[in-house]
């Protein structure tokens, strides 16, 4: 929930020109609106799921 993060959440322009959120504070547990496990691949890297709009 971005409103709970207050001024610590800043949107900055990425290399591609899109706005990207950066959090400049610890993430408070009560600000999370959902949590999902993030699987590790065979090489130990995180396997990110596709986003709904992809």
mmCIF file as Biopython writes it, N, C-alpha, C and O atoms, coordinates in Angstrom:
data_model
#
loop_
_atom_site.group_PDB
_atom_site.id
_atom_site.type_symbol
_atom_site.label_atom_id
_atom_site.label_alt_id
_atom_site.label_comp_id
_atom_site.label_asym_id
_atom_site.label_entity_id
_atom_site.label_seq_id
_atom_site.pdbx_PDB_ins_code
_atom_site.Cartn_x
_atom_site.Cartn_y
_atom_site.Cartn_z
_atom_site.occupancy
_atom_site.B_iso_or_equiv
_atom_site.auth_seq_id
_atom_site.auth_asym_id
_atom_site.pdbx_PDB_model_num
ATOM 1   N N  . UNK A ? 1  ? 0.848  -1.171  0.000   1.0 0.0 1  A 1 
ATOM 2   C CA . UNK A ? 1  ? 0.000  0.000   0.000   1.0 0.0 1  A 1 
ATOM 3   C C  . UNK A ? 1  ? 0.897  1.238   0.000   1.0 0.0 1  A 1 
ATOM 4   O O  . UNK A ? 1  ? 1.484  1.578   1.027   1.0 0.0 1  A 1 
ATOM 5   N N  . UNK A ? 2  ? 1.003  1.899   -1.122  1.0 0.0 2  A 1 
ATOM 6   C CA . UNK A ? 2  ? 1.870  3.060   -1.265  1.0 0.0 2  A 1 
ATOM 7   C C  . UNK A ? 2  ? 1.577  4.185   -0.291  1.0 0.0 2  A 1 
ATOM 8   O O  . UNK A ? 2  ? 2.491  4.897   0.125   1.0 0.0 2  A 1 
ATOM 9   N N  . UNK A ? 3  ? 0.320  4.353   0.076   1.0 0.0 3  A 1 
ATOM 10  C CA . UNK A ? 3  ? -0.020 5.422   1.018   1.0 0.0 3  A 1 
ATOM 11  C C  . UNK A ? 3  ? 0.606  5.189   2.389   1.0 0.0 3  A 1 
ATOM 12  O O  . UNK A ? 3  ? 0.963  6.149   3.072   1.0 0.0 3  A 1 
ATOM 13  N N  . UNK A ? 4  ? 0.745  3.932   2.800   1.0 0.0 4  A 1 
ATOM 14  C CA . UNK A ? 4  ? 1.350  3.631   4.099   1.0 0.0 4  A 1 
ATOM 15  C C  . UNK A ? 4  ? 2.852  3.874   4.097   1.0 0.0 4  A 1 
ATOM 16  O O  . UNK A ? 4  ? 3.456  4.015   5.161   1.0 0.0 4  A 1 
ATOM 17  N N  . UNK A ? 5  ? 3.466  3.925   2.911   1.0 0.0 5  A 1 
ATOM 18  C CA . UNK A ? 5  ? 4.913  4.133   2.820   1.0 0.0 5  A 1 
ATOM 19  C C  . UNK A ? 5  ? 5.292  5.605   2.888   1.0 0.0 5  A 1 
ATOM 20  O O  . UNK A ? 5  ? 6.432  5.943   3.204   1.0 0.0 5  A 1 
ATOM 21  N N  . UNK A ? 6  ? 4.349  6.469   2.595   1.0 0.0 6  A 1 
ATOM 22  C CA . UNK A ? 6  ? 4.580  7.906   2.709   1.0 0.0 6  A 1 
ATOM 23  C C  . UNK A ? 6  ? 5.689  8.410   1.800   1.0 0.0 6  A 1 
ATOM 24  O O  . UNK A ? 6  ? 5.851  7.932   0.677   1.0 0.0 6  A 1 
ATOM 25  N N  . UNK A ? 7  ? 6.448  9.374   2.292   1.0 0.0 7  A 1 
ATOM 26  C CA . UNK A ? 7  ? 7.476  10.029  1.482   1.0 0.0 7  A 1 
ATOM 27  C C  . UNK A ? 7  ? 8.689  9.144   1.226   1.0 0.0 7  A 1 
ATOM 28  O O  . UNK A ? 7  ? 9.562  9.516   0.442   1.0 0.0 7  A 1 
ATOM 29  N N  . UNK A ? 8  ? 8.762  7.978   1.870   1.0 0.0 8  A 1 
ATOM 30  C CA . UNK A ? 8  ? 9.879  7.057   1.626   1.0 0.0 8  A 1 
ATOM 31  C C  . UNK A ? 8  ? 9.765  6.385   0.257   1.0 0.0 8  A 1 
ATOM 32  O O  . UNK A ? 8  ? 10.749 5.850   -0.253  1.0 0.0 8  A 1 
ATOM 33  N N  . UNK A ? 9  ? 8.569  6.410   -0.341  1.0 0.0 9  A 1 
ATOM 34  C CA . UNK A ? 9  ? 8.360  5.829   -1.663  1.0 0.0 9  A 1 
ATOM 35  C C  . UNK A ? 9  ? 8.501  6.928   -2.698  1.0 0.0 9  A 1 
ATOM 36  O O  . UNK A ? 9  ? 7.745  7.899   -2.699  1.0 0.0 9  A 1 
ATOM 37  N N  . UNK A ? 10 ? 9.480  6.766   -3.580  1.0 0.0 10 A 1 
ATOM 38  C CA . UNK A ? 10 ? 9.743  7.760   -4.616  1.0 0.0 10 A 1 
ATOM 39  C C  . UNK A ? 10 ? 9.713  7.065   -5.969  1.0 0.0 10 A 1 
ATOM 40  O O  . UNK A ? 10 ? 10.234 5.959   -6.120  1.0 0.0 10 A 1 
ATOM 41  N N  . UNK A ? 11 ? 9.100  7.719   -6.950  1.0 0.0 11 A 1 
ATOM 42  C CA . UNK A ? 11 ? 9.083  7.213   -8.319  1.0 0.0 11 A 1 
ATOM 43  C C  . UNK A ? 11 ? 10.145 7.955   -9.106  1.0 0.0 11 A 1 
ATOM 44  O O  . UNK A ? 11 ? 10.139 9.184   -9.183  1.0 0.0 11 A 1 
ATOM 45  N N  . UNK A ? 12 ? 11.062 7.189   -9.693  1.0 0.0 12 A 1 
ATOM 46  C CA . UNK A ? 12 ? 12.172 7.769   -10.435 1.0 0.0 12 A 1 
ATOM 47  C C  . UNK A ? 12 ? 12.190 7.184   -11.838 1.0 0.0 12 A 1 
ATOM 48  O O  . UNK A ? 12 ? 11.732 6.063   -12.064 1.0 0.0 12 A 1 
ATOM 49  N N  . UNK A ? 13 ? 12.725 7.957   -12.775 1.0 0.0 13 A 1 
ATOM 50  C CA . UNK A ? 13 ? 12.780 7.522   -14.163 1.0 0.0 13 A 1 
ATOM 51  C C  . UNK A ? 13 ? 13.850 6.444   -14.323 1.0 0.0 13 A 1 
ATOM 52  O O  . UNK A ? 13 ? 14.990 6.612   -13.890 1.0 0.0 13 A 1 
ATOM 53  N N  . UNK A ? 14 ? 13.462 5.339   -14.950 1.0 0.0 14 A 1 
ATOM 54  C CA . UNK A ? 14 ? 14.405 4.243   -15.197 1.0 0.0 14 A 1 
ATOM 55  C C  . UNK A ? 14 ? 15.181 4.518   -16.483 1.0 0.0 14 A 1 
ATOM 56  O O  . UNK A ? 14 ? 14.918 5.497   -17.181 1.0 0.0 14 A 1 
ATOM 57  N N  . UNK A ? 15 ? 16.133 3.649   -16.785 1.0 0.0 15 A 1 
ATOM 58  C CA . UNK A ? 15 ? 16.926 3.805   -18.015 1.0 0.0 15 A 1 
ATOM 59  C C  . UNK A ? 15 ? 16.055 3.809   -19.259 1.0 0.0 15 A 1 
ATOM 60  O O  . UNK A ? 15 ? 16.392 4.458   -20.249 1.0 0.0 15 A 1 
ATOM 61  N N  . UNK A ? 16 ? 14.949 3.097   -19.219 1.0 0.0 16 A 1 
ATOM 62  C CA . UNK A ? 16 ? 14.051 3.037   -20.367 1.0 0.0 16 A 1 
ATOM 63  C C  . UNK A ? 16 ? 13.071 4.190   -20.441 1.0 0.0 16 A 1 
ATOM 64  O O  . UNK A ? 16 ? 12.293 4.275   -21.392 1.0 0.0 16 A 1 
ATOM 65  N N  . UNK A ? 17 ? 13.089 5.080   -19.459 1.0 0.0 17 A 1 
ATOM 66  C CA . UNK A ? 17 ? 12.216 6.240   -19.452 1.0 0.0 17 A 1 
ATOM 67  C C  . UNK A ? 17 ? 10.939 6.069   -18.652 1.0 0.0 17 A 1 
ATOM 68  O O  . UNK A ? 17 ? 10.214 7.042   -18.446 1.0 0.0 17 A 1 
ATOM 69  N N  . UNK A ? 18 ? 10.642 4.861   -18.196 1.0 0.0 18 A 1 
ATOM 70  C CA . UNK A ? 18 ? 9.440  4.626   -17.395 1.0 0.0 18 A 1 
ATOM 71  C C  . UNK A ? 18 ? 9.707  4.970   -15.938 1.0 0.0 18 A 1 
ATOM 72  O O  . UNK A ? 18 ? 10.850 4.951   -15.479 1.0 0.0 18 A 1 
ATOM 73  N N  . UNK A ? 19 ? 8.636  5.286   -15.218 1.0 0.0 19 A 1 
ATOM 74  C CA . UNK A ? 19 ? 8.776  5.529   -13.783 1.0 0.0 19 A 1 
ATOM 75  C C  . UNK A ? 19 ? 8.891  4.200   -13.060 1.0 0.0 19 A 1 
ATOM 76  O O  . UNK A ? 19 ? 8.205  3.235   -13.398 1.0 0.0 19 A 1 
ATOM 77  N N  . UNK A ? 20 ? 9.760  4.155   -12.065 1.0 0.0 20 A 1 
ATOM 78  C CA . UNK A ? 20 ? 10.015 2.934   -11.310 1.0 0.0 20 A 1 
ATOM 79  C C  . UNK A ? 20 ? 10.004 3.286   -9.833  1.0 0.0 20 A 1 
ATOM 80  O O  . UNK A ? 20 ? 10.668 4.242   -9.433  1.0 0.0 20 A 1 
ATOM 81  N N  . UNK A ? 21 ? 9.256  2.531   -8.992  1.0 0.0 21 A 1 
ATOM 82  C CA . UNK A ? 21 ? 9.201  2.859   -7.562  1.0 0.0 21 A 1 
ATOM 83  C C  . UNK A ? 21 ? 10.465 2.425   -6.825  1.0 0.0 21 A 1 
ATOM 84  O O  . UNK A ? 21 ? 10.973 1.324   -7.032  1.0 0.0 21 A 1 
ATOM 85  N N  . UNK A ? 22 ? 10.957 3.299   -5.972  1.0 0.0 22 A 1 
ATOM 86  C CA . UNK A ? 22 ? 12.084 2.994   -5.084  1.0 0.0 22 A 1 
ATOM 87  C C  . UNK A ? 22 ? 11.640 3.295   -3.659  1.0 0.0 22 A 1 
ATOM 88  O O  . UNK A ? 22 ? 11.054 4.344   -3.395  1.0 0.0 22 A 1 
ATOM 89  N N  . UNK A ? 23 ? 11.917 2.384   -2.752  1.0 0.0 23 A 1 
ATOM 90  C CA . UNK A ? 23 ? 11.571 2.566   -1.344  1.0 0.0 23 A 1 
ATOM 91  C C  . UNK A ? 23 ? 12.840 2.865   -0.570  1.0 0.0 23 A 1 
ATOM 92  O O  . UNK A ? 23 ? 13.760 2.048   -0.530  1.0 0.0 23 A 1 
ATOM 93  N N  . UNK A ? 24 ? 12.889 4.033   0.042   1.0 0.0 24 A 1 
ATOM 94  C CA . UNK A ? 24 ? 14.059 4.472   0.799   1.0 0.0 24 A 1 
ATOM 95  C C  . UNK A ? 24 ? 13.817 4.349   2.300   1.0 0.0 24 A 1 
ATOM 96  O O  . UNK A ? 24 ? 14.007 5.305   3.051   1.0 0.0 24 A 1 
ATOM 97  N N  . UNK A ? 25 ? 13.400 3.174   2.719   1.0 0.0 25 A 1 
ATOM 98  C CA . UNK A ? 25 ? 13.137 2.873   4.131   1.0 0.0 25 A 1 
ATOM 99  C C  . UNK A ? 25 ? 12.862 1.377   4.224   1.0 0.0 25 A 1 
ATOM 100 O O  . UNK A ? 25 ? 12.582 0.739   3.210   1.0 0.0 25 A 1 
ATOM 101 N N  . UNK A ? 26 ? 12.937 0.819   5.404   1.0 0.0 26 A 1 
ATOM 102 C CA . UNK A ? 26 ? 12.528 -0.582  5.560   1.0 0.0 26 A 1 
ATOM 103 C C  . UNK A ? 26 ? 11.043 -0.732  5.211   1.0 0.0 26 A 1 
ATOM 104 O O  . UNK A ? 26 ? 10.248 0.176   5.449   1.0 0.0 26 A 1 
ATOM 105 N N  . UNK A ? 27 ? 10.687 -1.867  4.655   1.0 0.0 27 A 1 
ATOM 106 C CA . UNK A ? 27 ? 9.294  -2.133  4.313   1.0 0.0 27 A 1 
ATOM 107 C C  . UNK A ? 27 ? 8.558  -2.637  5.548   1.0 0.0 27 A 1 
ATOM 108 O O  . UNK A ? 27 ? 8.869  -3.706  6.073   1.0 0.0 27 A 1 
ATOM 109 N N  . UNK A ? 28 ? 7.595  -1.872  5.999   1.0 0.0 28 A 1 
ATOM 110 C CA . UNK A ? 28 ? 6.782  -2.273  7.150   1.0 0.0 28 A 1 
ATOM 111 C C  . UNK A ? 28 ? 5.849  -3.408  6.726   1.0 0.0 28 A 1 
ATOM 112 O O  . UNK A ? 28 ? 5.228  -3.335  5.665   1.0 0.0 28 A 1 
ATOM 113 N N  . UNK A ? 29 ? 5.750  -4.431  7.526   1.0 0.0 29 A 1 
ATOM 114 C CA . UNK A ? 29 ? 4.928  -5.600  7.200   1.0 0.0 29 A 1 
ATOM 115 C C  . UNK A ? 29 ? 3.482  -5.203  6.938   1.0 0.0 29 A 1 
ATOM 116 O O  . UNK A ? 29 ? 2.850  -5.765  6.044   1.0 0.0 29 A 1 
ATOM 117 N N  . UNK A ? 30 ? 2.945  -4.259  7.683   1.0 0.0 30 A 1 
ATOM 118 C CA . UNK A ? 30 ? 1.541  -3.878  7.500   1.0 0.0 30 A 1 
ATOM 119 C C  . UNK A ? 30 ? 1.303  -3.085  6.214   1.0 0.0 30 A 1 
ATOM 120 O O  . UNK A ? 30 ? 0.151  -2.835  5.861   1.0 0.0 30 A 1 
ATOM 121 N N  . UNK A ? 31 ? 2.360  -2.685  5.506   1.0 0.0 31 A 1 
ATOM 122 C CA . UNK A ? 31 ? 2.204  -1.986  4.232   1.0 0.0 31 A 1 
ATOM 123 C C  . UNK A ? 31 ? 2.070  -2.965  3.065   1.0 0.0 31 A 1 
ATOM 124 O O  . UNK A ? 31 ? 1.643  -2.572  1.980   1.0 0.0 31 A 1 
ATOM 125 N N  . UNK A ? 32 ? 2.428  -4.226  3.271   1.0 0.0 32 A 1 
ATOM 126 C CA . UNK A ? 32 ? 2.314  -5.234  2.212   1.0 0.0 32 A 1 
ATOM 127 C C  . UNK A ? 32 ? 0.852  -5.602  2.024   1.0 0.0 32 A 1 
ATOM 128 O O  . UNK A ? 32 ? 0.138  -5.850  2.996   1.0 0.0 32 A 1 
ATOM 129 N N  . UNK A ? 33 ? 0.407  -5.637  0.776   1.0 0.0 33 A 1 
ATOM 130 C CA . UNK A ? 33 ? -0.989 -5.994  0.519   1.0 0.0 33 A 1 
ATOM 131 C C  . UNK A ? 33 ? -1.127 -7.448  0.080   1.0 0.0 33 A 1 
ATOM 132 O O  . UNK A ? 33 ? -2.235 -7.984  0.097   1.0 0.0 33 A 1 
ATOM 133 N N  . UNK A ? 34 ? -0.043 -8.095  -0.309  1.0 0.0 34 A 1 
ATOM 134 C CA . UNK A ? 34 ? -0.028 -9.527  -0.570  1.0 0.0 34 A 1 
ATOM 135 C C  . UNK A ? 34 ? 1.405  -10.034 -0.498  1.0 0.0 34 A 1 
ATOM 136 O O  . UNK A ? 34 ? 2.364  -9.278  -0.650  1.0 0.0 34 A 1 
ATOM 137 N N  . UNK A ? 35 ? 1.519  -11.337 -0.260  1.0 0.0 35 A 1 
ATOM 138 C CA . UNK A ? 35 ? 2.829  -11.982 -0.162  1.0 0.0 35 A 1 
ATOM 139 C C  . UNK A ? 35 ? 2.747  -13.301 -0.921  1.0 0.0 35 A 1 
ATOM 140 O O  . UNK A ? 35 ? 1.781  -14.049 -0.776  1.0 0.0 35 A 1 
ATOM 141 N N  . UNK A ? 36 ? 3.755  -13.577 -1.720  1.0 0.0 36 A 1 
ATOM 142 C CA . UNK A ? 36 ? 3.825  -14.849 -2.432  1.0 0.0 36 A 1 
ATOM 143 C C  . UNK A ? 36 ? 5.244  -15.382 -2.330  1.0 0.0 36 A 1 
ATOM 144 O O  . UNK A ? 36 ? 6.197  -14.603 -2.317  1.0 0.0 36 A 1 
ATOM 145 N N  . UNK A ? 37 ? 5.397  -16.697 -2.256  1.0 0.0 37 A 1 
ATOM 146 C CA . UNK A ? 37 ? 6.750  -17.259 -2.241  1.0 0.0 37 A 1 
ATOM 147 C C  . UNK A ? 37 ? 7.418  -17.028 -3.598  1.0 0.0 37 A 1 
ATOM 148 O O  . UNK A ? 37 ? 6.751  -17.002 -4.632  1.0 0.0 37 A 1 
ATOM 149 N N  . UNK A ? 38 ? 8.726  -16.865 -3.580  1.0 0.0 38 A 1 
ATOM 150 C CA . UNK A ? 38 ? 9.500  -16.673 -4.800  1.0 0.0 38 A 1 
ATOM 151 C C  . UNK A ? 38 ? 10.443 -17.860 -4.936  1.0 0.0 38 A 1 
ATOM 152 O O  . UNK A ? 38 ? 11.405 -18.002 -4.181  1.0 0.0 38 A 1 
ATOM 153 N N  . UNK A ? 39 ? 10.147 -18.703 -5.908  1.0 0.0 39 A 1 
ATOM 154 C CA . UNK A ? 39 ? 10.907 -19.947 -6.086  1.0 0.0 39 A 1 
ATOM 155 C C  . UNK A ? 39 ? 12.332 -19.671 -6.559  1.0 0.0 39 A 1 
ATOM 156 O O  . UNK A ? 39 ? 12.616 -18.653 -7.190  1.0 0.0 39 A 1 
ATOM 157 N N  . UNK A ? 40 ? 13.214 -20.612 -6.233  1.0 0.0 40 A 1 
ATOM 158 C CA . UNK A ? 40 ? 14.587 -20.569 -6.725  1.0 0.0 40 A 1 
ATOM 159 C C  . UNK A ? 40 ? 14.746 -21.600 -7.832  1.0 0.0 40 A 1 
ATOM 160 O O  . UNK A ? 40 ? 14.227 -22.713 -7.740  1.0 0.0 40 A 1 
ATOM 161 N N  . UNK A ? 41 ? 15.468 -21.220 -8.876  1.0 0.0 41 A 1 
ATOM 162 C CA . UNK A ? 41 ? 15.758 -22.144 -9.964  1.0 0.0 41 A 1 
ATOM 163 C C  . UNK A ? 41 ? 16.892 -23.080 -9.582  1.0 0.0 41 A 1 
ATOM 164 O O  . UNK A ? 41 ? 17.461 -22.972 -8.496  1.0 0.0 41 A 1 
ATOM 165 N N  . UNK A ? 42 ? 17.214 -23.996 -10.481 1.0 0.0 42 A 1 
ATOM 166 C CA . UNK A ? 42 ? 18.282 -24.968 -10.243 1.0 0.0 42 A 1 
ATOM 167 C C  . UNK A ? 42 ? 19.627 -24.293 -10.005 1.0 0.0 42 A 1 
ATOM 168 O O  . UNK A ? 42 ? 20.484 -24.825 -9.299  1.0 0.0 42 A 1 
ATOM 169 N N  . UNK A ? 43 ? 19.805 -23.107 -10.608 1.0 0.0 43 A 1 
ATOM 170 C CA . UNK A ? 43 ? 21.067 -22.381 -10.435 1.0 0.0 43 A 1 
ATOM 171 C C  . UNK A ? 43 ? 21.074 -21.484 -9.199  1.0 0.0 43 A 1 
ATOM 172 O O  . UNK A ? 43 ? 22.056 -20.788 -8.940  1.0 0.0 43 A 1 
ATOM 173 N N  . UNK A ? 44 ? 19.977 -21.500 -8.437  1.0 0.0 44 A 1 
ATOM 174 C CA . UNK A ? 44 ? 19.897 -20.703 -7.220  1.0 0.0 44 A 1 
ATOM 175 C C  . UNK A ? 44 ? 19.366 -19.297 -7.417  1.0 0.0 44 A 1 
ATOM 176 O O  . UNK A ? 44 ? 19.229 -18.551 -6.449  1.0 0.0 44 A 1 
ATOM 177 N N  . UNK A ? 45 ? 19.061 -18.916 -8.665  1.0 0.0 45 A 1 
ATOM 178 C CA . UNK A ? 45 ? 18.530 -17.571 -8.910  1.0 0.0 45 A 1 
ATOM 179 C C  . UNK A ? 45 ? 17.014 -17.565 -8.716  1.0 0.0 45 A 1 
ATOM 180 O O  . UNK A ? 45 ? 16.356 -18.592 -8.882  1.0 0.0 45 A 1 
ATOM 181 N N  . UNK A ? 46 ? 16.465 -16.401 -8.362  1.0 0.0 46 A 1 
ATOM 182 C CA . UNK A ? 46 ? 15.023 -16.276 -8.168  1.0 0.0 46 A 1 
ATOM 183 C C  . UNK A ? 46 ? 14.299 -16.403 -9.501  1.0 0.0 46 A 1 
ATOM 184 O O  . UNK A ? 46 ? 14.767 -15.901 -10.524 1.0 0.0 46 A 1 
ATOM 185 N N  . UNK A ? 47 ? 13.163 -17.073 -9.480  1.0 0.0 47 A 1 
ATOM 186 C CA . UNK A ? 47 ? 12.333 -17.271 -10.662 1.0 0.0 47 A 1 
ATOM 187 C C  . UNK A ? 47 ? 11.095 -16.390 -10.522 1.0 0.0 47 A 1 
ATOM 188 O O  . UNK A ? 47 ? 10.154 -16.740 -9.810  1.0 0.0 47 A 1 
ATOM 189 N N  . UNK A ? 48 ? 11.100 -15.255 -11.199 1.0 0.0 48 A 1 
ATOM 190 C CA . UNK A ? 48 ? 9.992  -14.312 -11.099 1.0 0.0 48 A 1 
ATOM 191 C C  . UNK A ? 48 ? 8.852  -14.735 -12.016 1.0 0.0 48 A 1 
ATOM 192 O O  . UNK A ? 48 ? 9.092  -15.083 -13.172 1.0 0.0 48 A 1 
ATOM 193 N N  . UNK A ? 49 ? 7.601  -14.713 -11.517 1.0 0.0 49 A 1 
ATOM 194 C CA . UNK A ? 49 ? 6.463  -15.052 -12.370 1.0 0.0 49 A 1 
ATOM 195 C C  . UNK A ? 49 ? 6.201  -13.920 -13.358 1.0 0.0 49 A 1 
ATOM 196 O O  . UNK A ? 49 ? 6.621  -12.785 -13.134 1.0 0.0 49 A 1 
ATOM 197 N N  . UNK A ? 50 ? 5.509  -14.231 -14.447 1.0 0.0 50 A 1 
ATOM 198 C CA . UNK A ? 50 ? 5.121  -13.192 -15.400 1.0 0.0 50 A 1 
ATOM 199 C C  . UNK A ? 50 ? 4.087  -12.294 -14.739 1.0 0.0 50 A 1 
ATOM 200 O O  . UNK A ? 50 ? 3.248  -12.760 -13.967 1.0 0.0 50 A 1 
ATOM 201 N N  . UNK A ? 51 ? 4.153  -11.008 -15.045 1.0 0.0 51 A 1 
ATOM 202 C CA . UNK A ? 51 ? 3.158  -10.068 -14.547 1.0 0.0 51 A 1 
ATOM 203 C C  . UNK A ? 51 ? 1.877  -10.228 -15.347 1.0 0.0 51 A 1 
ATOM 204 O O  . UNK A ? 51 ? 1.908  -10.675 -16.494 1.0 0.0 51 A 1 
ATOM 205 N N  . UNK A ? 52 ? 0.755  -9.865  -14.750 1.0 0.0 52 A 1 
ATOM 206 C CA . UNK A ? 52 ? -0.540 -10.055 -15.389 1.0 0.0 52 A 1 
ATOM 207 C C  . UNK A ? 52 ? -0.662 -9.313  -16.706 1.0 0.0 52 A 1 
ATOM 208 O O  . UNK A ? 52 ? -1.353 -9.789  -17.606 1.0 0.0 52 A 1 
ATOM 209 N N  . UNK A ? 53 ? -0.012 -8.158  -16.853 1.0 0.0 53 A 1 
ATOM 210 C CA . UNK A ? 53 ? -0.149 -7.371  -18.082 1.0 0.0 53 A 1 
ATOM 211 C C  . UNK A ? 53 ? 0.888  -7.731  -19.141 1.0 0.0 53 A 1 
ATOM 212 O O  . UNK A ? 53 ? 0.957  -7.065  -20.174 1.0 0.0 53 A 1 
ATOM 213 N N  . UNK A ? 54 ? 1.697  -8.766  -18.915 1.0 0.0 54 A 1 
ATOM 214 C CA . UNK A ? 54 ? 2.694  -9.194  -19.903 1.0 0.0 54 A 1 
ATOM 215 C C  . UNK A ? 54 ? 2.087  -10.166 -20.883 1.0 0.0 54 A 1 
ATOM 216 O O  . UNK A ? 54 ? 2.772  -10.638 -21.790 1.0 0.0 54 A 1 
#
